[in-house]
PDB file of C-alpha atoms and ligand atoms in Angstrom:
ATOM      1  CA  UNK A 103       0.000   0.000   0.000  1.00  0.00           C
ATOM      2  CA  UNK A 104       1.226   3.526  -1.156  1.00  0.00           C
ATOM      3  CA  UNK A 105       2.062   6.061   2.026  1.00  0.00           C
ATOM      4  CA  UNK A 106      -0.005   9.406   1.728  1.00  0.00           C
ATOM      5  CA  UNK A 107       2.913  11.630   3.311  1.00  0.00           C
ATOM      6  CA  UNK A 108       6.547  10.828   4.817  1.00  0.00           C
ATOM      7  CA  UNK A 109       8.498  11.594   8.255  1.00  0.00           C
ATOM      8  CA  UNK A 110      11.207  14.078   8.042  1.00  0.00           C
ATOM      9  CA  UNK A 111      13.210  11.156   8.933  1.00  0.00           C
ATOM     10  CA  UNK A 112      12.140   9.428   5.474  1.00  0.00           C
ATOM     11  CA  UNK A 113      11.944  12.288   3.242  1.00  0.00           C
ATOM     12  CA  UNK A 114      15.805  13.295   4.310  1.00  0.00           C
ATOM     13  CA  UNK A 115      16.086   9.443   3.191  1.00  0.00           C
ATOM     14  CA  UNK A 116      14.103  10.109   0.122  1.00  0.00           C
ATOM     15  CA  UNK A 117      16.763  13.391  -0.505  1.00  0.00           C
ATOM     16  CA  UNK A 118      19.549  11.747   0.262  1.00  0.00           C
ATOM     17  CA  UNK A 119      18.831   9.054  -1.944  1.00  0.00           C
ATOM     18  CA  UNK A 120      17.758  11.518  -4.939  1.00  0.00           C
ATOM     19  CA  UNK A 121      21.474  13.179  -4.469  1.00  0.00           C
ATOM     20  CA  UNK A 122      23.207   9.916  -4.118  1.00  0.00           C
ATOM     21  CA  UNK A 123      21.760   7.716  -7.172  1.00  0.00           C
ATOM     22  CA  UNK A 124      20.935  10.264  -9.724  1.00  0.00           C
ATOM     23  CA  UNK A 125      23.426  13.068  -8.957  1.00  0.00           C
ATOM     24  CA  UNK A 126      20.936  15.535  -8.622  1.00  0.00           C
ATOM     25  CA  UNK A 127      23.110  18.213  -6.610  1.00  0.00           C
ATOM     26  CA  UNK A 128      21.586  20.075  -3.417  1.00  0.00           C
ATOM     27  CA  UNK A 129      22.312  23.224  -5.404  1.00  0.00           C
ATOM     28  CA  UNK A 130      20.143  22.294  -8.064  1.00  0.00           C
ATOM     29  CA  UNK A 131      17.194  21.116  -6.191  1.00  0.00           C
ATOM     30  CA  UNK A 132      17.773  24.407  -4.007  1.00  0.00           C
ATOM     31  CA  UNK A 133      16.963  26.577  -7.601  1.00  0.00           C
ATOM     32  CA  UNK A 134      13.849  24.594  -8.197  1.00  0.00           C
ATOM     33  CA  UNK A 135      12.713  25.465  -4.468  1.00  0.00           C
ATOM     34  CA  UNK A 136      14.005  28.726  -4.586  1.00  0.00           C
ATOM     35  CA  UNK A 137      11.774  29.551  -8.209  1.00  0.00           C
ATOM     36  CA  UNK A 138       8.766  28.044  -6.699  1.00  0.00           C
ATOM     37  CA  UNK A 139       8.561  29.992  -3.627  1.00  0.00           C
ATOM     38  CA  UNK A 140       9.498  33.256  -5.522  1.00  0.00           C
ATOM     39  CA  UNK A 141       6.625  32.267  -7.664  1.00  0.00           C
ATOM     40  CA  UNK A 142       4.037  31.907  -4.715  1.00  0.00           C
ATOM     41  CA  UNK A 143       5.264  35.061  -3.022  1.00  0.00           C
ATOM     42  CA  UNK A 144       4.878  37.257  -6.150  1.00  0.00           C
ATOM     43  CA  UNK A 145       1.248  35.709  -6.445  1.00  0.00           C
ATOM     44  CA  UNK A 146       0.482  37.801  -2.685  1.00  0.00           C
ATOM     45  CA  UNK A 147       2.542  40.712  -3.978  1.00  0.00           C
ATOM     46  CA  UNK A 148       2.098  43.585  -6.093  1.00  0.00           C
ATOM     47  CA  UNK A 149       4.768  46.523  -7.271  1.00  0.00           C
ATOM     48  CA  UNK A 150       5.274  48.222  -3.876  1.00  0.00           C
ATOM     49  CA  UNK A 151       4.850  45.163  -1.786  1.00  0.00           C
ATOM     50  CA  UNK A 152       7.605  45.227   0.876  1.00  0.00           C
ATOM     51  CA  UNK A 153       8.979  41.681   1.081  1.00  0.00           C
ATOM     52  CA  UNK A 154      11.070  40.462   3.761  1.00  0.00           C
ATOM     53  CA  UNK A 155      12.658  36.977   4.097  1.00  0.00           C
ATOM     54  CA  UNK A 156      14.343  35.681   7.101  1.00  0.00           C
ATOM     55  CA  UNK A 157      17.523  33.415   6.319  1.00  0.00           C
ATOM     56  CA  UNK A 158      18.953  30.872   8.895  1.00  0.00           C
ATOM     57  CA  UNK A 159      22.575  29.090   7.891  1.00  0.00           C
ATOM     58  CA  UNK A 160      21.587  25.864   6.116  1.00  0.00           C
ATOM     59  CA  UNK A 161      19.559  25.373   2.885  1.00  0.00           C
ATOM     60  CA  UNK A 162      16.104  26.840   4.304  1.00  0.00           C
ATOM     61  CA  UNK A 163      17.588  29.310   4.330  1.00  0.00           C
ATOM     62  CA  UNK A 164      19.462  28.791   1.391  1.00  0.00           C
ATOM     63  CA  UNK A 165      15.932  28.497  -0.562  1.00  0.00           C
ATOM     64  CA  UNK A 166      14.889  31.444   0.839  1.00  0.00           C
ATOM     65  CA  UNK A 167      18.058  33.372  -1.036  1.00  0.00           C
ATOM     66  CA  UNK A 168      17.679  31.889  -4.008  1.00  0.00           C
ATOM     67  CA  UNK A 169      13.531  33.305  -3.512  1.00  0.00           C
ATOM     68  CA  UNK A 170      15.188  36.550  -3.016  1.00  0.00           C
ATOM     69  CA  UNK A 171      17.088  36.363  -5.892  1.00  0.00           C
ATOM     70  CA  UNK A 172      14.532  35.393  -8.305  1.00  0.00           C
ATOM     71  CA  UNK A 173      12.028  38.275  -6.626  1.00  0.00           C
ATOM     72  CA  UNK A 174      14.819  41.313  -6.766  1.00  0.00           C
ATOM     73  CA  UNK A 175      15.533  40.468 -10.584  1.00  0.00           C
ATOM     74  CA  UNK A 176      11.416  40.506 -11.013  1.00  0.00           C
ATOM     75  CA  UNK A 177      12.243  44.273  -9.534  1.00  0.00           C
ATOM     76  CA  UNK A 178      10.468  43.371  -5.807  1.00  0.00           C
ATOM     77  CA  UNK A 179      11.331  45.164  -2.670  1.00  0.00           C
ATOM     78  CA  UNK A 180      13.219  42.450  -1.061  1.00  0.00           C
ATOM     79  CA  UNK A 181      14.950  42.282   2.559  1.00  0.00           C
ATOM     80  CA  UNK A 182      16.652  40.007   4.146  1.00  0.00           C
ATOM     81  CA  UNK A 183      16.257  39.617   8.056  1.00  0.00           C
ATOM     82  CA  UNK A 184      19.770  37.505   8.556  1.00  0.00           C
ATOM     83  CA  UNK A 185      19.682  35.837  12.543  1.00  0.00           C
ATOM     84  CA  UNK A 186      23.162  34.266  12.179  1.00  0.00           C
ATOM     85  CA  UNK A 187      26.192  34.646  10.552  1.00  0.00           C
ATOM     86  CA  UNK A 188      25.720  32.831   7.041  1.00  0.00           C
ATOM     87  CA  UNK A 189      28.681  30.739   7.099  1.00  0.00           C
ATOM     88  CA  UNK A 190      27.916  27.469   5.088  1.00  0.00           C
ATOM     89  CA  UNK A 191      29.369  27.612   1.691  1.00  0.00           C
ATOM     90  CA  UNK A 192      26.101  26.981  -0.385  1.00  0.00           C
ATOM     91  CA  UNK A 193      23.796  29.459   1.468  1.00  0.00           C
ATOM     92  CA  UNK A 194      26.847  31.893   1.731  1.00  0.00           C
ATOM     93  CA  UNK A 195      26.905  31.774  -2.050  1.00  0.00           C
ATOM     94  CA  UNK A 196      23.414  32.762  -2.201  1.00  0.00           C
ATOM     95  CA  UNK A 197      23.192  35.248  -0.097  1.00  0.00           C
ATOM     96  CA  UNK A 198      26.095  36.907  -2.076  1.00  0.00           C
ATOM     97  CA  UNK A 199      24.030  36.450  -5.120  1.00  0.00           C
ATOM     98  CA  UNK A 200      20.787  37.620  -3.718  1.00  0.00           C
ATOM     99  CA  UNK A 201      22.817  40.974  -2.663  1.00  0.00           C
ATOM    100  CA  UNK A 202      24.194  41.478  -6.103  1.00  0.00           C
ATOM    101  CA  UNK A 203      20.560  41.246  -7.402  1.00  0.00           C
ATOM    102  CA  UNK A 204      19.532  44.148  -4.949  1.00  0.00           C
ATOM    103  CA  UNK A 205      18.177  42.416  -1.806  1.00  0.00           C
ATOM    104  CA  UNK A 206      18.939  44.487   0.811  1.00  0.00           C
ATOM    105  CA  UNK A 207      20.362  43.542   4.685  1.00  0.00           C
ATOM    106  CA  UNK A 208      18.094  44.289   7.357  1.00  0.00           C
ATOM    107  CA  UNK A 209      14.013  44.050   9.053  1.00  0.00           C
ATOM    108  CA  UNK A 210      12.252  47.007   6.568  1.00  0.00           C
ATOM    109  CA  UNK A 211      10.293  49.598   9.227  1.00  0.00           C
ATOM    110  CA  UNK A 212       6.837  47.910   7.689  1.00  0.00           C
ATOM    111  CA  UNK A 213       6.759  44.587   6.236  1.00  0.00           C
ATOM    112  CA  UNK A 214       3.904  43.089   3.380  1.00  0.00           C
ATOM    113  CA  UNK A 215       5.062  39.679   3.005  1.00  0.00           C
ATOM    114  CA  UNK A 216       7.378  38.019   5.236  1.00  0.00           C
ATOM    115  CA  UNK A 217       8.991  34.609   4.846  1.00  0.00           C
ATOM    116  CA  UNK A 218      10.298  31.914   6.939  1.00  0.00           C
ATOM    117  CA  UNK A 219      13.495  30.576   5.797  1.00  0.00           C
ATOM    118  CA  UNK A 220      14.565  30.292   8.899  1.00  0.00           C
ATOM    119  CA  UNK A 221      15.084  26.690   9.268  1.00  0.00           C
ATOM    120  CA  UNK A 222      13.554  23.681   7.993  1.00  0.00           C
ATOM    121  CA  UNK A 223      13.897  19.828   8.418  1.00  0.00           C
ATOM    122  CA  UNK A 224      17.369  20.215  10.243  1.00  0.00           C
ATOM    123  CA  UNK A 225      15.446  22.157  12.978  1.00  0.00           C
ATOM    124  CA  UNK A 226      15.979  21.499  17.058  1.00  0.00           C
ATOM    125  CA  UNK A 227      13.844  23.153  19.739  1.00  0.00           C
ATOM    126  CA  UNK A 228      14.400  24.856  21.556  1.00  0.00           C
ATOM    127  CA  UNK A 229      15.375  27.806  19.140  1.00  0.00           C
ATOM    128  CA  UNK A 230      18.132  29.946  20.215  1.00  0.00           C
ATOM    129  CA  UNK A 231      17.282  33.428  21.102  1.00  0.00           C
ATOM    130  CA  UNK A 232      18.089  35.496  17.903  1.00  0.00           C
ATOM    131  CA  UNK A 233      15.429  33.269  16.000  1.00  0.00           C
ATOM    132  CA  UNK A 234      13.224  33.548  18.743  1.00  0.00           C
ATOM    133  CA  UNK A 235      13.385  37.515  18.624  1.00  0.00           C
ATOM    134  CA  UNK A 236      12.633  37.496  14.493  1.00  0.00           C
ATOM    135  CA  UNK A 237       9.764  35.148  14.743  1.00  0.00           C
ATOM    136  CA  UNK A 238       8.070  37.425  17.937  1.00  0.00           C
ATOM    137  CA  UNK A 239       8.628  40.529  15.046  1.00  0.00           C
ATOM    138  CA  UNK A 240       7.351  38.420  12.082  1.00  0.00           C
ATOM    139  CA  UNK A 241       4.109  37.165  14.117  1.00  0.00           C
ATOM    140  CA  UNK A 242       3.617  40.815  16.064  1.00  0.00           C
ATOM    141  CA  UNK A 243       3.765  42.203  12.728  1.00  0.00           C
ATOM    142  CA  UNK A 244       0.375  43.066  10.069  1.00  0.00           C
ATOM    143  CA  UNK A 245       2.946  40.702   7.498  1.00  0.00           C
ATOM    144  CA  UNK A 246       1.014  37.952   5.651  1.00  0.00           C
ATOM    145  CA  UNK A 247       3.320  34.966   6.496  1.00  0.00           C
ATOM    146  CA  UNK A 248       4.844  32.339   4.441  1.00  0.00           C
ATOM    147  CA  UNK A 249       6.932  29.694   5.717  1.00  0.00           C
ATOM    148  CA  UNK A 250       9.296  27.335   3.409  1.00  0.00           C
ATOM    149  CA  UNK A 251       8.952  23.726   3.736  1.00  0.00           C
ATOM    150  CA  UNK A 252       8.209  23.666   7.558  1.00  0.00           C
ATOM    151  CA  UNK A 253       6.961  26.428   9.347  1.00  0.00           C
ATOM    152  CA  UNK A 254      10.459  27.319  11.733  1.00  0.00           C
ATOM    153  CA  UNK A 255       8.911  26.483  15.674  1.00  0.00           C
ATOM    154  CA  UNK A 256       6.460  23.845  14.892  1.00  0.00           C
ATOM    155  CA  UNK A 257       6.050  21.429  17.137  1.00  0.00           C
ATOM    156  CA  UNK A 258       6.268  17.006  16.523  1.00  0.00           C
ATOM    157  CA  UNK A 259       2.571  17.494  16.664  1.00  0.00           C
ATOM    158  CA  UNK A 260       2.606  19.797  14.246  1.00  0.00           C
ATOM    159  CA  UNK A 261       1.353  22.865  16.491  1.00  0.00           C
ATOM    160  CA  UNK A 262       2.746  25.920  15.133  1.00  0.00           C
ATOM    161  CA  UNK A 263       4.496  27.437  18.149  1.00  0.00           C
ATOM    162  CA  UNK A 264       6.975  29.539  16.419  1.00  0.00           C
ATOM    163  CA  UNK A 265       6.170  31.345  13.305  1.00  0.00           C
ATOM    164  CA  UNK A 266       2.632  31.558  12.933  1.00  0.00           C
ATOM    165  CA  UNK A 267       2.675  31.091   8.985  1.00  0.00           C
ATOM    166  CA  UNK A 268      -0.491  31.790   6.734  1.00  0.00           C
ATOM    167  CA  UNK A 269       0.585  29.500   3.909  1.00  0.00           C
ATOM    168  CA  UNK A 270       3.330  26.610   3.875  1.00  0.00           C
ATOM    169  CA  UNK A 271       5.516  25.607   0.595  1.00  0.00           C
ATOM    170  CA  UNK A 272       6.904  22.147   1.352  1.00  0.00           C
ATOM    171  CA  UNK A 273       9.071  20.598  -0.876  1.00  0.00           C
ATOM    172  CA  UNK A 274       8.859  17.513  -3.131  1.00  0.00           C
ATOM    173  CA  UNK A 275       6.139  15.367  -0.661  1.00  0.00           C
ATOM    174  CA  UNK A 276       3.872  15.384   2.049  1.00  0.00           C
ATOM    175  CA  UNK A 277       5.418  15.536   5.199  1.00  0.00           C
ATOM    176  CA  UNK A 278       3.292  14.394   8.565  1.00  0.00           C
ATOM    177  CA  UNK A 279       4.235  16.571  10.597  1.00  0.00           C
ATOM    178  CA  UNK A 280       2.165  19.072   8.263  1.00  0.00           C
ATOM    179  CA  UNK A 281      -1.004  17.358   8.509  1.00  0.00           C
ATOM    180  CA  UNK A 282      -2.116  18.526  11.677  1.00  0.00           C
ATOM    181  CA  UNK A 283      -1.736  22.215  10.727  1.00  0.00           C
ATOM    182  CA  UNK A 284      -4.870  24.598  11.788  1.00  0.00           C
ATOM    183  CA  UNK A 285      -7.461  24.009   8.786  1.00  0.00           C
ATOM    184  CA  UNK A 286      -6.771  27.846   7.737  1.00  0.00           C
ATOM    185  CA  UNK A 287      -3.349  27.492   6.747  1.00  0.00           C
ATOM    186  CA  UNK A 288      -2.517  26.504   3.097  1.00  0.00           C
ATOM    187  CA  UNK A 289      -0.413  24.170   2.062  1.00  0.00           C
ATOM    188  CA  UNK A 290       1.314  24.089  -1.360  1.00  0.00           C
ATOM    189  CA  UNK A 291       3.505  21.376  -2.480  1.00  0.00           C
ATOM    190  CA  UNK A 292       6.551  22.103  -4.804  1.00  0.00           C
ATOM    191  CA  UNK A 293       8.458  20.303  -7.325  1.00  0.00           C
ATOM    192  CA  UNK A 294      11.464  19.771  -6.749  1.00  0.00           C
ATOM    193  CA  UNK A 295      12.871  17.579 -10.236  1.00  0.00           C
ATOM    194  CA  UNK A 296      12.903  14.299  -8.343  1.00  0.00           C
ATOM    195  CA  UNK A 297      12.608  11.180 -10.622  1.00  0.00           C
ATOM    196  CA  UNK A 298       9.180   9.445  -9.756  1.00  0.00           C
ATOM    197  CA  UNK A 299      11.361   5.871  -9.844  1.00  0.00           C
ATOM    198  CA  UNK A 300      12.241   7.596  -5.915  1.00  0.00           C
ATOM    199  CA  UNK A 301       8.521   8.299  -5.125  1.00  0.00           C
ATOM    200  CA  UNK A 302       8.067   4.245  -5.786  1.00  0.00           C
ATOM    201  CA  UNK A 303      10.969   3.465  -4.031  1.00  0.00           C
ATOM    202  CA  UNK A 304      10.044   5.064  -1.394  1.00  0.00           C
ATOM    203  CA  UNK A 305       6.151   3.834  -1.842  1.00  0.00           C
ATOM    204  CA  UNK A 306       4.661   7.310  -1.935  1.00  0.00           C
ATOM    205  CA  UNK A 307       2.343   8.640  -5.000  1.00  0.00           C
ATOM    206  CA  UNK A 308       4.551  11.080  -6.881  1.00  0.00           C
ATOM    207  CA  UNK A 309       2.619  14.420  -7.133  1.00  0.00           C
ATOM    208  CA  UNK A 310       1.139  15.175 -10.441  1.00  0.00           C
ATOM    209  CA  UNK A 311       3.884  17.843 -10.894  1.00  0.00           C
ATOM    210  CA  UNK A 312       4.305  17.166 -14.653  1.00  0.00           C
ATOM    211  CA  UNK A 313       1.039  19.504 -14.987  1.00  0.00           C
ATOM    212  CA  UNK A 314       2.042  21.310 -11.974  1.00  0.00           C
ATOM    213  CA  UNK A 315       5.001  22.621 -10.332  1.00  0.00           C
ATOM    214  CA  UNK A 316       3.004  23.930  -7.071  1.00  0.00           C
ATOM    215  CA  UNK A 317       0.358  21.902  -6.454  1.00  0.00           C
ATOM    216  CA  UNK A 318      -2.079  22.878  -3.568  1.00  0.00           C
ATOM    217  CA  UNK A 319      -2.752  20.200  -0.972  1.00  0.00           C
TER     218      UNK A 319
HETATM  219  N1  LIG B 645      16.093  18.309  -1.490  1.00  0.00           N
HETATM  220  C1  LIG B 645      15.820  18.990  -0.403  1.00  0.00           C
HETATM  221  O1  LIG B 645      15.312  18.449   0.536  1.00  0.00           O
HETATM  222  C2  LIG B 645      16.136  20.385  -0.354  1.00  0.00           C
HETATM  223  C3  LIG B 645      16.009  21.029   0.831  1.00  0.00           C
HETATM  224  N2  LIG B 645      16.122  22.328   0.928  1.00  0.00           N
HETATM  225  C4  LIG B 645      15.892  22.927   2.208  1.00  0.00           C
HETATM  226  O2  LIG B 645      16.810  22.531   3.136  1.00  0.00           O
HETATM  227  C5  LIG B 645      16.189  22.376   4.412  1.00  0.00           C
HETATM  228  C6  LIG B 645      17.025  21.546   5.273  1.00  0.00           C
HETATM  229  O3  LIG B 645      18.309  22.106   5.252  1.00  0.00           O
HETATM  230  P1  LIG B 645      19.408  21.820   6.353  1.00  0.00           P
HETATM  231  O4  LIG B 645      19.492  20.373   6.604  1.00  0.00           O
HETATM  232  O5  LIG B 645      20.634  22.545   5.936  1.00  0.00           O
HETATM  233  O6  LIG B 645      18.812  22.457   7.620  1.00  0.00           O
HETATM  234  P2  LIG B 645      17.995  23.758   8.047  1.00  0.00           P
HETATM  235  O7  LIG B 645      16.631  23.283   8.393  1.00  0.00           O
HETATM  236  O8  LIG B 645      18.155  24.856   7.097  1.00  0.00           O
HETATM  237  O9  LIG B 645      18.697  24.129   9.414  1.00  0.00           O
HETATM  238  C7  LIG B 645      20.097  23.994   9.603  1.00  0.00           C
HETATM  239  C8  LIG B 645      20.611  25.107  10.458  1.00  0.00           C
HETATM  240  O10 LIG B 645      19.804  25.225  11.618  1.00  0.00           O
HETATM  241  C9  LIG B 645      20.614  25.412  12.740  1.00  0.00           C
HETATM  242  N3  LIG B 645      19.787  25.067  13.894  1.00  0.00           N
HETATM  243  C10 LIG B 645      19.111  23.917  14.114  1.00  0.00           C
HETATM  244  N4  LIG B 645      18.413  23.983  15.240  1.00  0.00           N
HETATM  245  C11 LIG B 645      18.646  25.204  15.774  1.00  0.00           C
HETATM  246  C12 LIG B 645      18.218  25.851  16.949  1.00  0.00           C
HETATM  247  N5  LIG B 645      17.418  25.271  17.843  1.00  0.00           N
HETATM  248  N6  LIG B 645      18.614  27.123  17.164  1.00  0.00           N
HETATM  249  C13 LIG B 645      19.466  27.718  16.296  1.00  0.00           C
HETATM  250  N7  LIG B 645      19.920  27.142  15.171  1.00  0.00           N
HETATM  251  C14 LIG B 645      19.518  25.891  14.911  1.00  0.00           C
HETATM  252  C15 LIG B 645      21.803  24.577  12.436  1.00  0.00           C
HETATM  253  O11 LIG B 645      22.856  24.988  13.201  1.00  0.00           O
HETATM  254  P3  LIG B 645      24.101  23.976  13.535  1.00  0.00           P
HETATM  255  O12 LIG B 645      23.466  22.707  14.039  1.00  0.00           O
HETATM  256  O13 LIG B 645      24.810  23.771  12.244  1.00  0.00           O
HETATM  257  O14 LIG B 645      24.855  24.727  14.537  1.00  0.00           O
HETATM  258  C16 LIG B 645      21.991  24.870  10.950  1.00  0.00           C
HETATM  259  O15 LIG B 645      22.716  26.073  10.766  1.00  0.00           O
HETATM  260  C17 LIG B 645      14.832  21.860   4.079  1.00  0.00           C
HETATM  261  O16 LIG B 645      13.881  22.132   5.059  1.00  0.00           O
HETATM  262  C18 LIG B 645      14.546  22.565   2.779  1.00  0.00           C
HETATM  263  O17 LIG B 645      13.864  23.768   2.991  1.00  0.00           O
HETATM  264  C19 LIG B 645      16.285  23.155  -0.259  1.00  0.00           C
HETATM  265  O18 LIG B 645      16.932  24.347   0.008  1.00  0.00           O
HETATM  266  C20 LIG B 645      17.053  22.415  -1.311  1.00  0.00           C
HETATM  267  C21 LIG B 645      16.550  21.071  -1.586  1.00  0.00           C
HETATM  268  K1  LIG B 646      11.048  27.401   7.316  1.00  0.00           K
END
């Protein structure tokens, strides 16, 4: 019998296993994120829409630069809320990137859109204080909230006790610890170019993304 959605535990299997067999580099899958959120943000925004997009050190936040890219060369108002020091070489990269396209350091006065790359799978609570502080601003704030692949905060039950996000872009497959969400958050699903001979190994139902490259769940 087919699963309907996967632990983190198996979808970092499912990843891993994308990377390992078919060479399909975490750089590559991170543009295909990256264009997909971009694409659901500029769907909320319009030409003076202040966007703001907060960036942890590890792909989420990676995902979120490569957003950020993608949305400054569309000519959006982009800002980047950085918590850490972005040290890893792949988001580091980005975030160099994003700059040269025009994103700009810093938490705008007034924010339209904000975004949650934060952190995602890789995530252990408790948070440390600087995340803590951004997500109190992002959820205090008027900010229609997005988060990338899991909302930074949420709980194993799926309780969202950190960023209170409006709509959710996970990546490549269900994930469980989404299903117990509030019924008024969205949840899209993007594609992230995995071969559907890894949705059947890993027994899941491979989205119809050949249609659609954010499907709504
Ligand atoms: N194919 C895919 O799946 C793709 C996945 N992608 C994305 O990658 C995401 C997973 O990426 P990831 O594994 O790099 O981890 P991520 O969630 O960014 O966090 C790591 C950082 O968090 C930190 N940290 C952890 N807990 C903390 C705490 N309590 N308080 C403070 N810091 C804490 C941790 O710190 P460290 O342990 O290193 O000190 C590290 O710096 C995934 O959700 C998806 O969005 C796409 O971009 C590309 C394709
Ligand atoms: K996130």
């Amino acid at each position: 019998m087919q699963v309907t959605s996967l632990s983190l535990e198996a979808f970092k299997e499912m990843d891993y296993w994308a990377v390992e067999k078919y060479n399909l580099s975490i750089e590559l899958m991170m543009e295909n994120a990256g264009l997909q959120l971009a694409r659901l943000i500029a769907k909320k925004a319009n030409e003076s829409s202040v966007i703001t997009i907060g960036v942890g050190n590890g792909n989420n936040g990676g995902g979120g630069l490569v957003a950020a890219r993608r949305l400054a060369a569309w000519g959006f108002n982009v800002n980047l809320d950085l918590v850490v020091p972005i040290t890893k070489d792949l988001p580091k990269a980005q975030l160099e990137r994003a700059l040269l396209f025009g994103a700009k350091e810093g938490i705008p006065e007034t924010t339209d859109i904000w975004v949650d790359a934060y952190l995602g799978f890789s995530q252990r609570l408790p948070l440390s204080d600087a995340f803590v502080k951004s997500i109190a601003l992002a959820n205090a704030s008027s900010a229609f909230r997005i988060s990338l692949d899991i909302p930074v905060g949420i709980s194993k039950d799926g309780e969202l006790l950190g960023f209170k996000a409006n709509q959710v872009m996970t990546l490549a497959a269900p994930k469980t610890i989404l299903e117990k969400l509030p019924n008024e958050v969205e949840v899209f699903m993007a594609d992230l170019g995995i071969p559907k001979s890894v949705y059947e190994h890993f027994n899941i139902k491979m989205p119809n993304f050949k249609e659609h490259q954010l499907i709504a769940l």
